[in-house]
Short mmCIF file of C-alpha atoms in Angstrom, two decimals:
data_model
loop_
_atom_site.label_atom_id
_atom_site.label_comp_id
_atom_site.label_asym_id
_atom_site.label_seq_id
_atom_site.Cartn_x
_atom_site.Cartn_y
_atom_site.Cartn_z
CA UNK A 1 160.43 135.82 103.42
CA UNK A 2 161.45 136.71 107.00
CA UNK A 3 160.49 133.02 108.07
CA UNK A 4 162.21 131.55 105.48
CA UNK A 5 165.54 133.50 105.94
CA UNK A 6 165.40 132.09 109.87
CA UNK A 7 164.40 128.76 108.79
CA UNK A 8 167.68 128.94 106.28
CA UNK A 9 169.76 130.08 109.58
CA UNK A 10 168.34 127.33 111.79
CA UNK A 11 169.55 125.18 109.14
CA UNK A 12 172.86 126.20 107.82
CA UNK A 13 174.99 124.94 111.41
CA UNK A 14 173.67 120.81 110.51
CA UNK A 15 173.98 121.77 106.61
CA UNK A 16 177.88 123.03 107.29
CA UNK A 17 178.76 119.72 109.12
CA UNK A 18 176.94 117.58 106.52
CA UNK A 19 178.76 119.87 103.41
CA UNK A 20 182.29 119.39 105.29
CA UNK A 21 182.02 115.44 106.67
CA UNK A 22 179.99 113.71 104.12
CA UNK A 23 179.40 115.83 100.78
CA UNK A 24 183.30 117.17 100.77
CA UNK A 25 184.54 113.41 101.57
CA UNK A 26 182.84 112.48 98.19
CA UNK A 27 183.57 115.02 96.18
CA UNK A 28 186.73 114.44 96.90
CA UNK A 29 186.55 110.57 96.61
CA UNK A 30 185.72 110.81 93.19
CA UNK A 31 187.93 113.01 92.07
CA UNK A 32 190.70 111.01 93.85
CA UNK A 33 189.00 107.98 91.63
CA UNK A 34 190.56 109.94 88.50
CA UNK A 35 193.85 109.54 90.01
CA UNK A 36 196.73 106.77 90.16
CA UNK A 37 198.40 108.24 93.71
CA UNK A 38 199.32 106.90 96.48
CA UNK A 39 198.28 109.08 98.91
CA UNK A 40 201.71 111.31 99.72
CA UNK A 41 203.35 111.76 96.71
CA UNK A 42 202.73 113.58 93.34
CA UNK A 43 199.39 112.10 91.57
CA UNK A 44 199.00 110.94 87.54
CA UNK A 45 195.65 111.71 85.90
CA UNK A 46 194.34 107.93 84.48
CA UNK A 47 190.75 109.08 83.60
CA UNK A 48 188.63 106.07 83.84
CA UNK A 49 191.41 103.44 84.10
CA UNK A 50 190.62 102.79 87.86
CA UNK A 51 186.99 102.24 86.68
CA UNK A 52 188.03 99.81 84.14
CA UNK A 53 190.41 97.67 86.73
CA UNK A 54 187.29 97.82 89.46
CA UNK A 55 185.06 96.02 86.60
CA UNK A 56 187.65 93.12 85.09
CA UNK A 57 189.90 92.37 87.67
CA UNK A 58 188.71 89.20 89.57
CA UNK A 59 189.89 90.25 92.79
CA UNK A 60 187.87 93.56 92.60
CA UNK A 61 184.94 91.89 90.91
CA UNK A 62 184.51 89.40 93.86
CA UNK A 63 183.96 91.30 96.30
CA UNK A 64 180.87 92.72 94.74
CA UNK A 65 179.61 89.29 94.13
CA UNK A 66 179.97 88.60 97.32
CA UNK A 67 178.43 92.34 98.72
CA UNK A 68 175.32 91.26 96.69
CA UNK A 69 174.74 87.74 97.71
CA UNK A 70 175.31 88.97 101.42
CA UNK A 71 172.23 91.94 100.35
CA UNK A 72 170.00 88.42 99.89
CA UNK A 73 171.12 87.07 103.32
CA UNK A 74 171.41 90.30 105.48
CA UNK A 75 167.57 91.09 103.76
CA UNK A 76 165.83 88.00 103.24
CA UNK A 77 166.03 86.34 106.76
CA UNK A 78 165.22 89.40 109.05
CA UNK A 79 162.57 90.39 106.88
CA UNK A 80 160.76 87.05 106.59
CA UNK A 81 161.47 85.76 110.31
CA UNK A 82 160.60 89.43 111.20
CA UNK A 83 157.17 89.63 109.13
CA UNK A 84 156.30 86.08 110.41
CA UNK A 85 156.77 87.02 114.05
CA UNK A 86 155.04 90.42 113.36
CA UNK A 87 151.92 88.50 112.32
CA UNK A 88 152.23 85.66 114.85
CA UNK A 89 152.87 87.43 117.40
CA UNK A 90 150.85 90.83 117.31
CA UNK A 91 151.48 92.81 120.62
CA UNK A 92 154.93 93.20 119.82
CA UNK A 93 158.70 91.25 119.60
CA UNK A 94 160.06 89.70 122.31
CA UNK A 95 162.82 91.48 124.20
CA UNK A 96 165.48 88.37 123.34
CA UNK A 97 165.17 89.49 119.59
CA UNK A 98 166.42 93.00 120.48
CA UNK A 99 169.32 92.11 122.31
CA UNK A 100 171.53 91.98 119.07
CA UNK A 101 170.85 95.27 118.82
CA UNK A 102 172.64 96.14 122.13
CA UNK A 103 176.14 94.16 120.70
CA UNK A 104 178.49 96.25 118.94
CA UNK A 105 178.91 94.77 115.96
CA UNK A 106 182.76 93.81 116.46
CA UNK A 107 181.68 91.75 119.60
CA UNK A 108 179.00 90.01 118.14
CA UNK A 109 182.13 88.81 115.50
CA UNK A 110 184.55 87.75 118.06
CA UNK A 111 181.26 85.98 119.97
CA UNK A 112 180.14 83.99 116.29
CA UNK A 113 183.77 83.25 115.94
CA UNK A 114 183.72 81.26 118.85
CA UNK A 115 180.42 79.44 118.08
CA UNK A 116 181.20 78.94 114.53
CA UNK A 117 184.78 77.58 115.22
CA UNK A 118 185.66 73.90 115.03
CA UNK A 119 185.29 72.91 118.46
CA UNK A 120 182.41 75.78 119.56
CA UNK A 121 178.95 75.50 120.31
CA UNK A 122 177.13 74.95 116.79
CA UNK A 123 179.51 71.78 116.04
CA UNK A 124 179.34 70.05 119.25
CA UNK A 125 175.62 70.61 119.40
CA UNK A 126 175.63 68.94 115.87
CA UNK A 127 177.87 66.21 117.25
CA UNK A 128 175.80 65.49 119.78
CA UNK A 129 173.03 64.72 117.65
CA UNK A 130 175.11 62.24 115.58
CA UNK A 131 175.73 65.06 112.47
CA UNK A 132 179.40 64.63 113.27
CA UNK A 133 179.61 64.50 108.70
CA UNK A 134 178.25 68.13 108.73
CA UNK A 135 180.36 69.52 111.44
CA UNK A 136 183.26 71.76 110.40
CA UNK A 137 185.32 75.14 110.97
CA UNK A 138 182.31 77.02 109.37
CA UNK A 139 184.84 80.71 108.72
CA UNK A 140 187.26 78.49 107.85
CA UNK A 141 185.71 76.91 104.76
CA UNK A 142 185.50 78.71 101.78
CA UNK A 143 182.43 76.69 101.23
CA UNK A 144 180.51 77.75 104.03
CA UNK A 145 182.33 81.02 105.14
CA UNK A 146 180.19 83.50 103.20
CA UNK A 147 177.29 81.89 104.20
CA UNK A 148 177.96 82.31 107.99
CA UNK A 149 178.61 85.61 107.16
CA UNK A 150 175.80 85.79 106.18
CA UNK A 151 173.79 83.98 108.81
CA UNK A 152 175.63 86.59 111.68
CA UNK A 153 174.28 89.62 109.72
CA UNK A 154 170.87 88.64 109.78
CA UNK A 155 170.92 87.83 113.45
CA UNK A 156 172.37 91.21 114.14
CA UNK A 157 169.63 92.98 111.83
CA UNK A 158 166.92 90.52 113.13
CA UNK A 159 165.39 92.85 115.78
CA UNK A 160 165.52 95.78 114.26
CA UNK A 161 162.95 94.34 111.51
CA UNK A 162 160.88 92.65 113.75
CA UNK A 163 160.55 95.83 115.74
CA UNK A 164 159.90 97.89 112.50
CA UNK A 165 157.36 95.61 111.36
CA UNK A 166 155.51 95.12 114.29
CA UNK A 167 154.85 98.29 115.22
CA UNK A 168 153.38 98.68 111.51
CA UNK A 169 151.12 95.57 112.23
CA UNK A 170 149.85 97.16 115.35
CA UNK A 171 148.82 100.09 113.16
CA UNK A 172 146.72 98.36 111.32
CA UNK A 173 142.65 98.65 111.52
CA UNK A 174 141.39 96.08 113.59
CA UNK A 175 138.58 95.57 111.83
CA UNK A 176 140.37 94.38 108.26
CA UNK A 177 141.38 91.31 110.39
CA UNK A 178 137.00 91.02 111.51
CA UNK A 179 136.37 91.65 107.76
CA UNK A 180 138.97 88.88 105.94
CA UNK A 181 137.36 86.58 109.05
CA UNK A 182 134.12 87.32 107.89
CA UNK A 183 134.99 86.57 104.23
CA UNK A 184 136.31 83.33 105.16
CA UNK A 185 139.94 83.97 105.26
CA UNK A 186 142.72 81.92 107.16
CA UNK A 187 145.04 82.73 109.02
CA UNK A 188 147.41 83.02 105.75
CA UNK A 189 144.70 84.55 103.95
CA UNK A 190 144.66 87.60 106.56
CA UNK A 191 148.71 88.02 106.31
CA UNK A 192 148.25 87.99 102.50
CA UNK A 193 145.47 90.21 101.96
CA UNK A 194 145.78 92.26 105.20
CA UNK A 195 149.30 92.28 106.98
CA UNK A 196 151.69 92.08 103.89
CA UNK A 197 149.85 95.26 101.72
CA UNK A 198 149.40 97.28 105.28
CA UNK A 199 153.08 97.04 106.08
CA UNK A 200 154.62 97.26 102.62
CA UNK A 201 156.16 100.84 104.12
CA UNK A 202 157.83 99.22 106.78
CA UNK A 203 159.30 96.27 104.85
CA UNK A 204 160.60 98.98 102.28
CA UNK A 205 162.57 100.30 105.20
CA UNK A 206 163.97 97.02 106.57
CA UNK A 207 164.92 96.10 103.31
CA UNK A 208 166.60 99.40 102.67
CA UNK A 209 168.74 98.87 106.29
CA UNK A 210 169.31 95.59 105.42
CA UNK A 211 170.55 95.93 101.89
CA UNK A 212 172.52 98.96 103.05
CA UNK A 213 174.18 97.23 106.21
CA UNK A 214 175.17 94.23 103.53
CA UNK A 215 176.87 96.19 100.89
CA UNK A 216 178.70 98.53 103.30
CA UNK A 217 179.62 95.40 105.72
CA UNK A 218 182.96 95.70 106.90
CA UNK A 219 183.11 95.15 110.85
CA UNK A 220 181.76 91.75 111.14
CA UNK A 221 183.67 90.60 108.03
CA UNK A 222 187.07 91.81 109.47
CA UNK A 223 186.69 90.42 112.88
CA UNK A 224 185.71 87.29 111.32
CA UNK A 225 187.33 86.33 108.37
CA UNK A 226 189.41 89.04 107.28
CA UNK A 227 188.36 88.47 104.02
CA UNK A 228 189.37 85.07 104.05
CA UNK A 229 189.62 81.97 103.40
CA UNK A 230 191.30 82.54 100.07
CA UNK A 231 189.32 85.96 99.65
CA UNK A 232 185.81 83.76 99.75
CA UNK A 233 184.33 86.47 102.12
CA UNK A 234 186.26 89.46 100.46
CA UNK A 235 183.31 92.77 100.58
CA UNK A 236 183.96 96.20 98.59
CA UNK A 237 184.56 98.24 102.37
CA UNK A 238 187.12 95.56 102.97
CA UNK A 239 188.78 95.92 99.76
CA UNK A 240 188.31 99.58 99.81
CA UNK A 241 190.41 99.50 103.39
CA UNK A 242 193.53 96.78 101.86
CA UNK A 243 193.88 99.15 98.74
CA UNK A 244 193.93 102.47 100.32
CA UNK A 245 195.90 101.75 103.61
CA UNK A 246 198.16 98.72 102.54
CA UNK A 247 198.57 98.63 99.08
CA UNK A 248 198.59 102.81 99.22
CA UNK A 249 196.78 102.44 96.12
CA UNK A 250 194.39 105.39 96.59
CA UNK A 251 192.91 106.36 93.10
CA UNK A 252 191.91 102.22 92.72
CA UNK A 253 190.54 102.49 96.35
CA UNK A 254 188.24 105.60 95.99
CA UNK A 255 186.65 104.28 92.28
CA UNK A 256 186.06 100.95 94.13
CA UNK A 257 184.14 103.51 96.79
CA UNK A 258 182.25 104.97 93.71
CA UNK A 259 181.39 101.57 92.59
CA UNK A 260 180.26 100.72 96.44
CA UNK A 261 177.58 103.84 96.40
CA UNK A 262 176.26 103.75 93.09
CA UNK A 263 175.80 99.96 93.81
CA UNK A 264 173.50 101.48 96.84
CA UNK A 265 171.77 103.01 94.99
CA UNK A 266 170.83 101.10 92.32
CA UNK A 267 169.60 98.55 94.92
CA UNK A 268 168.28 101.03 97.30
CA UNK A 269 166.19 103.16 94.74
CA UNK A 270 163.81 100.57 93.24
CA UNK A 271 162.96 99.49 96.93
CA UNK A 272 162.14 102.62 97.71
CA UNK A 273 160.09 103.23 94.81
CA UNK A 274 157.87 99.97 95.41
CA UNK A 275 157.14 101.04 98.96
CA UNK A 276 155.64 104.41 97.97
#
């Protein structure tokens, strides 16, 4: 009992800061949620009317389209690329695929702005080998502006999976390579019946980062596009930010929040219950 009393004390100093900056912030987030107020002046109990605005107006219900597509972008890229280079290359990533890591994420914006803009890097190097038709302002077009998005997310998460799922491949028994060998397996035959079940953990985890890093994305979106063009690129954070700071409309801003995390958790929990 003794123990258990000091272990409680040991505790309580990193269980105070989490109760005050993270479990307090929600608590009060959702009640705010409740709430049409505007973040200095008296507040009018709506119940669930924010709730109901978050789910039918369009310009609310983008931005989680778009938070989920960018889930299947920020996940699906470093994952594959990262499990493919995890069984190609064994010993471990190279150090060039860790580098993203090192860039905050608001300089790795400005830097893809540049690339991605109409007369940067990606468009004359597709000019130069006669594509001159698929050249464009790639943040620019609300065709294409989600999907660079997109494409700057993965490279950012890129090493971080590859590291993750390398060092899981590395774990691995040698000798469940010798036997799928012995058996007659390929080279894809040994990733499917040895690498992909023996790192299952690890993937769970990238995809968890991943999926998290996508729906919470607000950086690398504001740097980039703002939101824009024409809200094409518009996330929840972003949203959550415009409504609570500019449009003072606090009660709408914190159910949108809600929203956000129970949208984290729906996606979060499943992964983390195939991965057991």
């Amino acid at each position: 009992m003794a123990g258990r009393r000091l272990g409680w004390l040991f505790v309580l100093p990193a269980l105070a800061v989490y109760g005050v900056f993270v479990l307090r912030p929600l608590a009060l987030t959702a009640q705010y949620s409740l709430y049409r107020w505007d973040g200095v002046g008296p507040s009018t109990w709506v119940g669930w009317d924010n709730y109901a605005a978050v789910f039918t107006d369009p310009d609310l219900v983008a931005p989680l389209a778009h938070a989920l597509l960018l889930v299947v972008a920020f996940a699906a890229g470093p994952v594959l690329l990262g499990l493919a280079l995890a069984a190609a290359v064994r010993p471990g990533p190279s150090l060039v695929l860790l580098l993203p890591q090192a860039v905050p994420p608001v300089a790795a914006g400005l830097a893809w702005s540049v690339l991605l803009s109409s007369t940067g890097a990606v468009n004359r190097s597709l000019e130069a080998v006669g594509l001159h038709g698929v050249a464009r302002t790639w943040l620019g077009d609300s065709s294409t502006a989600l999907a660079a998005v997109g494409v700057i997310g993965a490279w950012a998460l890129l090493g971080t999976c590859a590291l993750l799922l390398s060092a899981g491949v590395r774990r691995l028994d040698p000798t469940l390579y010798e036997a799928a060998r012995l058996d007659g397996a390929g080279r894809w035959g040994e990733f499917r019946a040895v690498t992909l079940p023996g790192v299952r953990r690890e993937v769970g985890v990238c995809v968890v980062i991943t999926s998290v890093a996508a729906l919470s994305s607000f950086d690398v979106v504001y740097v980039t596009t703002l939101g824009g063009p024409g809200g094409a690129t518009s996330v929840p954070a972003l949203e959550v930010f415009h409504l609570a700071f500019t449009e003072r409309r606090v009660g709408l801003a914190s159910a949108l929040a809600v929203v956000l995390v129970v949208l984290v958790l729906a996606v979060v929990a499943p992964v983390l219950r195939w991965s057991r």
